[in-house]
Coordinates of C-alpha atoms in Angstrom, one line a residue:
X1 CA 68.1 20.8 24.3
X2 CA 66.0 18.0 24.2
X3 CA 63.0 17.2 27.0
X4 CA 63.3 14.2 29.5
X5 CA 59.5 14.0 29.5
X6 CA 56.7 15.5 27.6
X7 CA 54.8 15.6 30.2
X8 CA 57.4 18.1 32.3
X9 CA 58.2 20.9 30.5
X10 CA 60.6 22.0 33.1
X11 CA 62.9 18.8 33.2
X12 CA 65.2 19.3 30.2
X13 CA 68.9 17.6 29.0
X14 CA 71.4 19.6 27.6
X15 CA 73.9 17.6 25.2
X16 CA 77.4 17.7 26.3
X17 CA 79.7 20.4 24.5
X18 CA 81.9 19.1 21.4
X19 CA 85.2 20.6 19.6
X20 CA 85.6 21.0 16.5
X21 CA 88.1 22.5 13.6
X22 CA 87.1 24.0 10.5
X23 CA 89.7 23.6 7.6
X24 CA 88.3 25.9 4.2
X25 CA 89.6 25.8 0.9
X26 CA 88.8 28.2 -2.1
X27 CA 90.1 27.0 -5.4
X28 CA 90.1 28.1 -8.8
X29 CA 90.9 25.1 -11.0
X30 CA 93.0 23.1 -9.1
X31 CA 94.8 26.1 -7.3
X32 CA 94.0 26.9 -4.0
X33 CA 93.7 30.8 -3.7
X34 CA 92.6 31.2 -0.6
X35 CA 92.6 28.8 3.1
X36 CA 91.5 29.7 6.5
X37 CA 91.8 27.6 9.4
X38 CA 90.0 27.5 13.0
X39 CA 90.5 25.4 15.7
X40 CA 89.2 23.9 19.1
X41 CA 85.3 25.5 18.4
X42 CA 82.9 24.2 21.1
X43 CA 79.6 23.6 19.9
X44 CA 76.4 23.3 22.2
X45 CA 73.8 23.6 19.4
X46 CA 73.7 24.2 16.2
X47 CA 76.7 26.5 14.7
X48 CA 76.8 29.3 12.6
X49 CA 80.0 30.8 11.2
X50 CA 80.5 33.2 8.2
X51 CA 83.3 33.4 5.9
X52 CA 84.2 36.4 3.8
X53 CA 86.2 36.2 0.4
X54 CA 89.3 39.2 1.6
X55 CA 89.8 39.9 -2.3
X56 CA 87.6 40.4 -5.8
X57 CA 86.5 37.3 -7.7
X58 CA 86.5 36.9 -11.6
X59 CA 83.0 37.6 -12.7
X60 CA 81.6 34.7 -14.7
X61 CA 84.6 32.5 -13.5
X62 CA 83.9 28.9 -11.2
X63 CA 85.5 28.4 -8.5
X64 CA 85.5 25.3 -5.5
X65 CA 85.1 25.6 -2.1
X66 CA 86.2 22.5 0.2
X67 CA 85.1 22.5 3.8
X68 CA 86.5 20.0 6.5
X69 CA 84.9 19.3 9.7
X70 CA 87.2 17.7 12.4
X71 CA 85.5 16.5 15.1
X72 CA 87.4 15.9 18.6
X73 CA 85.3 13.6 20.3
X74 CA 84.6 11.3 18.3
X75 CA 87.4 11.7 16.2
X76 CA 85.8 11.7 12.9
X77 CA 86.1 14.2 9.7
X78 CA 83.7 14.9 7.8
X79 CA 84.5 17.1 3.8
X80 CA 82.0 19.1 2.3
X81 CA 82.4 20.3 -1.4
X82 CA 80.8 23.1 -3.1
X83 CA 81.2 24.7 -6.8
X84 CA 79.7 27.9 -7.4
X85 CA 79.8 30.8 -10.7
X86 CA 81.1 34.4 -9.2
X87 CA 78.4 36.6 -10.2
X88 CA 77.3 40.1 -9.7
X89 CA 74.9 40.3 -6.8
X90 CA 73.2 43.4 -5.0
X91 CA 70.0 43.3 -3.1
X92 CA 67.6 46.5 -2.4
X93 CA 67.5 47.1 1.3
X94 CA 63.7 47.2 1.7
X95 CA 63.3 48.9 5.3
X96 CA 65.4 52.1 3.9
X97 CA 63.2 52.3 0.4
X98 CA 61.8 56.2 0.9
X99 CA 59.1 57.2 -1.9
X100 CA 57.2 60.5 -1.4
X101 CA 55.9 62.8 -4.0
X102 CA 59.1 64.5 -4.4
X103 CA 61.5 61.3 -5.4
X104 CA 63.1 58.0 -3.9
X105 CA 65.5 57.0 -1.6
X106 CA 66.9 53.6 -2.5
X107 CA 69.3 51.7 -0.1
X108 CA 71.4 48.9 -1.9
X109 CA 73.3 46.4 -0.3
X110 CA 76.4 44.7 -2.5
X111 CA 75.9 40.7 -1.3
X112 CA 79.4 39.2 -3.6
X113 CA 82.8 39.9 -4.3
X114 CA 82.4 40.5 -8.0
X115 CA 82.1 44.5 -7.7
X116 CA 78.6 45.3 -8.9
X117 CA 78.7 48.5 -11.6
X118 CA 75.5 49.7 -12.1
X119 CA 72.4 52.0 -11.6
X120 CA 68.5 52.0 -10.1
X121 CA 66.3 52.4 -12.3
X122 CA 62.3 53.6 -11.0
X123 CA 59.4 53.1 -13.2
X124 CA 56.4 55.6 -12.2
X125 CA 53.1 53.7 -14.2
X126 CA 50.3 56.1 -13.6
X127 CA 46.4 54.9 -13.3
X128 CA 45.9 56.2 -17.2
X129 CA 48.9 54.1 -17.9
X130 CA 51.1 56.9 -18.9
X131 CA 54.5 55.8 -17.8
X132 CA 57.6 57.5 -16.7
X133 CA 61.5 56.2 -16.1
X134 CA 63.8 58.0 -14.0
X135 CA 67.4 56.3 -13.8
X136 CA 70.7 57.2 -11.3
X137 CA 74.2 55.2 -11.5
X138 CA 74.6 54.1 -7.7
X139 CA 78.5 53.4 -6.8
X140 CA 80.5 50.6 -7.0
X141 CA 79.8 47.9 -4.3
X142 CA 81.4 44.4 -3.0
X143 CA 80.1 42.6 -0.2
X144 CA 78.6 44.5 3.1
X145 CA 79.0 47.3 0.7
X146 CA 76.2 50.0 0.6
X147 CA 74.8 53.1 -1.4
X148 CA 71.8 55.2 -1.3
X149 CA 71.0 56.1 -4.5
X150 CA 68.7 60.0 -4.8
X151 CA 66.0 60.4 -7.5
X152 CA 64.2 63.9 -8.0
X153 CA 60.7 63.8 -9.9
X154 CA 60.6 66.0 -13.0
X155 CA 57.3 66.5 -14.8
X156 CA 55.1 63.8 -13.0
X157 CA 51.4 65.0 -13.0
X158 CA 48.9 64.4 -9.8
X159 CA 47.6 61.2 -9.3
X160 CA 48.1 57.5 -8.2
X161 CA 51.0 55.5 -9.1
X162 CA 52.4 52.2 -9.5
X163 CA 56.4 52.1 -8.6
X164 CA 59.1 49.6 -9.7
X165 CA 62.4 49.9 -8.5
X166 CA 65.0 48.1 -10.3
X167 CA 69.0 47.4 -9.9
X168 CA 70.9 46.4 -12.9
X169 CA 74.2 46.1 -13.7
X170 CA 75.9 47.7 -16.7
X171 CA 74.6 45.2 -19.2
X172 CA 71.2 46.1 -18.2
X173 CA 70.9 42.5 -16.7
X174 CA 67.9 43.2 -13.3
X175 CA 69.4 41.9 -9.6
X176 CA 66.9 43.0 -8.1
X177 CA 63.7 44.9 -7.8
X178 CA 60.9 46.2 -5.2
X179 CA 57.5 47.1 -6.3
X180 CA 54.9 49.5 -4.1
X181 CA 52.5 52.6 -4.6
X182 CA 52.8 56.3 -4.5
X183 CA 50.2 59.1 -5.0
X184 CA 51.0 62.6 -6.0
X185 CA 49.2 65.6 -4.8
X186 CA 50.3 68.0 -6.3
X187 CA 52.2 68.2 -9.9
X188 CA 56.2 68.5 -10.4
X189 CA 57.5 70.9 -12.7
X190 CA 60.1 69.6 -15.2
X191 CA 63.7 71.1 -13.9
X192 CA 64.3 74.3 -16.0
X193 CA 68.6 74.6 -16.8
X194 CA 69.3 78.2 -15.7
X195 CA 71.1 80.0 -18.9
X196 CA 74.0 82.9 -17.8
X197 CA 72.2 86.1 -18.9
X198 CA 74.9 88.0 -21.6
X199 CA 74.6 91.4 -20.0
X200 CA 76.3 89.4 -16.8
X201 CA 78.6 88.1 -18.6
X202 CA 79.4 91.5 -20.4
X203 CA 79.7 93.2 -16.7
X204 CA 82.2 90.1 -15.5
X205 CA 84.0 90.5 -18.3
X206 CA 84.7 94.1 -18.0
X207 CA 85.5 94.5 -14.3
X208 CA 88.0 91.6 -14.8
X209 CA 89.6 94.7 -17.4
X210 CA 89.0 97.5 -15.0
X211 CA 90.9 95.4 -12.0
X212 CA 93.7 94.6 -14.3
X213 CA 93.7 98.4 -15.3
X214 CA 94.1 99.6 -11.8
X215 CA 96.8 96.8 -10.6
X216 CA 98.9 98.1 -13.7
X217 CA 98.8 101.4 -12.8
X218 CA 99.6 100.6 -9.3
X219 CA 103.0 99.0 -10.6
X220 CA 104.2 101.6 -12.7
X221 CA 103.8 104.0 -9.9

């Protein structure tokens, strides 16, 4: 929308609606692997229109994309080329980032269509610079893809700390990272693994014999 007169705020022109069709090409080499096609778009202002790879793309691999623009009135057409690397690519979701003095919530987002394998790592830097890293393998993701990956604390002492969240993939490469504060009021035990006590086991064991015992008998009566 464009103003008649500066001096009229209220007086405005609107442009007159155009048409246009989108042709898109992805290639790899010289093969085209994937085309999609719209036509008779009307466009007032500017447009916005997102297109989605539907299958997985070659990590590490290039690939072309060719994008014409047909315009209706006036006919003209207009190409647009673009070569890009398929990469890994995940990005932290930092509205749903959750840190309290128990563990973290981490919310990651996969942004490509190279499935991202890898893990968050968090790195607890306390105020005497003692430091602590506490690591969970997050699930597989693709594009519009998301995982919230659980951390529990185990031994981290009272007091202020400096957080860094990472995401990296399995060569240990970072995607991304988020960086904020925590403080710890009280201290949090390291986990304990709880060992079967042998006199239980002794007592499972033996009723297993006493049940068998007792359906035998039942059968030869």
């Amino acid at each position: 929308m464009s103003l008649t007169s500066p001096a009229n705020l209220r007086s405005i022109q609107t442009p007159e609606p155009g048409v246009i069709d989108l042709d898109l090409k992805l290639l790899s080499g010289t093969e085209i692997v994937y085309s999609e096609k719209q036509k008779n778009i009307p466009i007032i202002s500017t447009y916005y229109n997102a297109s989605y790879w539907p299958f997985l793309l070659e990590k590490d691999k290039n690939y072309t994309t060719l994008l014409k623009v047909h315009s209706h009135s006036p006919d003209v057409t207009a190409a647009y080329i673009s070569n890009f690397r398929a990469e890994e690519e995940v990005e932290i979701i930092d509205r749903d980032i959750d840190i309290d003095e128990y563990g973290a919530s981490v919310t990651i987002v996969g942004k490509s269509q190279v499935p991202f394998d890898g893990f968050v790592r968090v790195v607890l830097t306390h105020k005497d610079g003692k430091v602590q890293v506490f690591e969970e393998t997050a699930d597989i993701l693709t594009s519009g893809k998301e995982d919230t990956v659980g951390i529990i604390w185990q031994g981290v002492q009272k007091g202020d700390y400096n957080v860094k969240i990472y995401v990296l993939n399995s060569k240990g490469e970072i995607l991304d990272s988020h960086e904020t504060v925590l403080r710890v009021f009280e201290p949090v035990a390291e986990a304990i693994p709880v060992e079967e006590s042998p006199a239980i086991g002794f007592l499972t064991v033996l009723g297993i014999f006493l049940c068998a015992g007792i359906f035998s008998g039942r059968k030869r009566k």
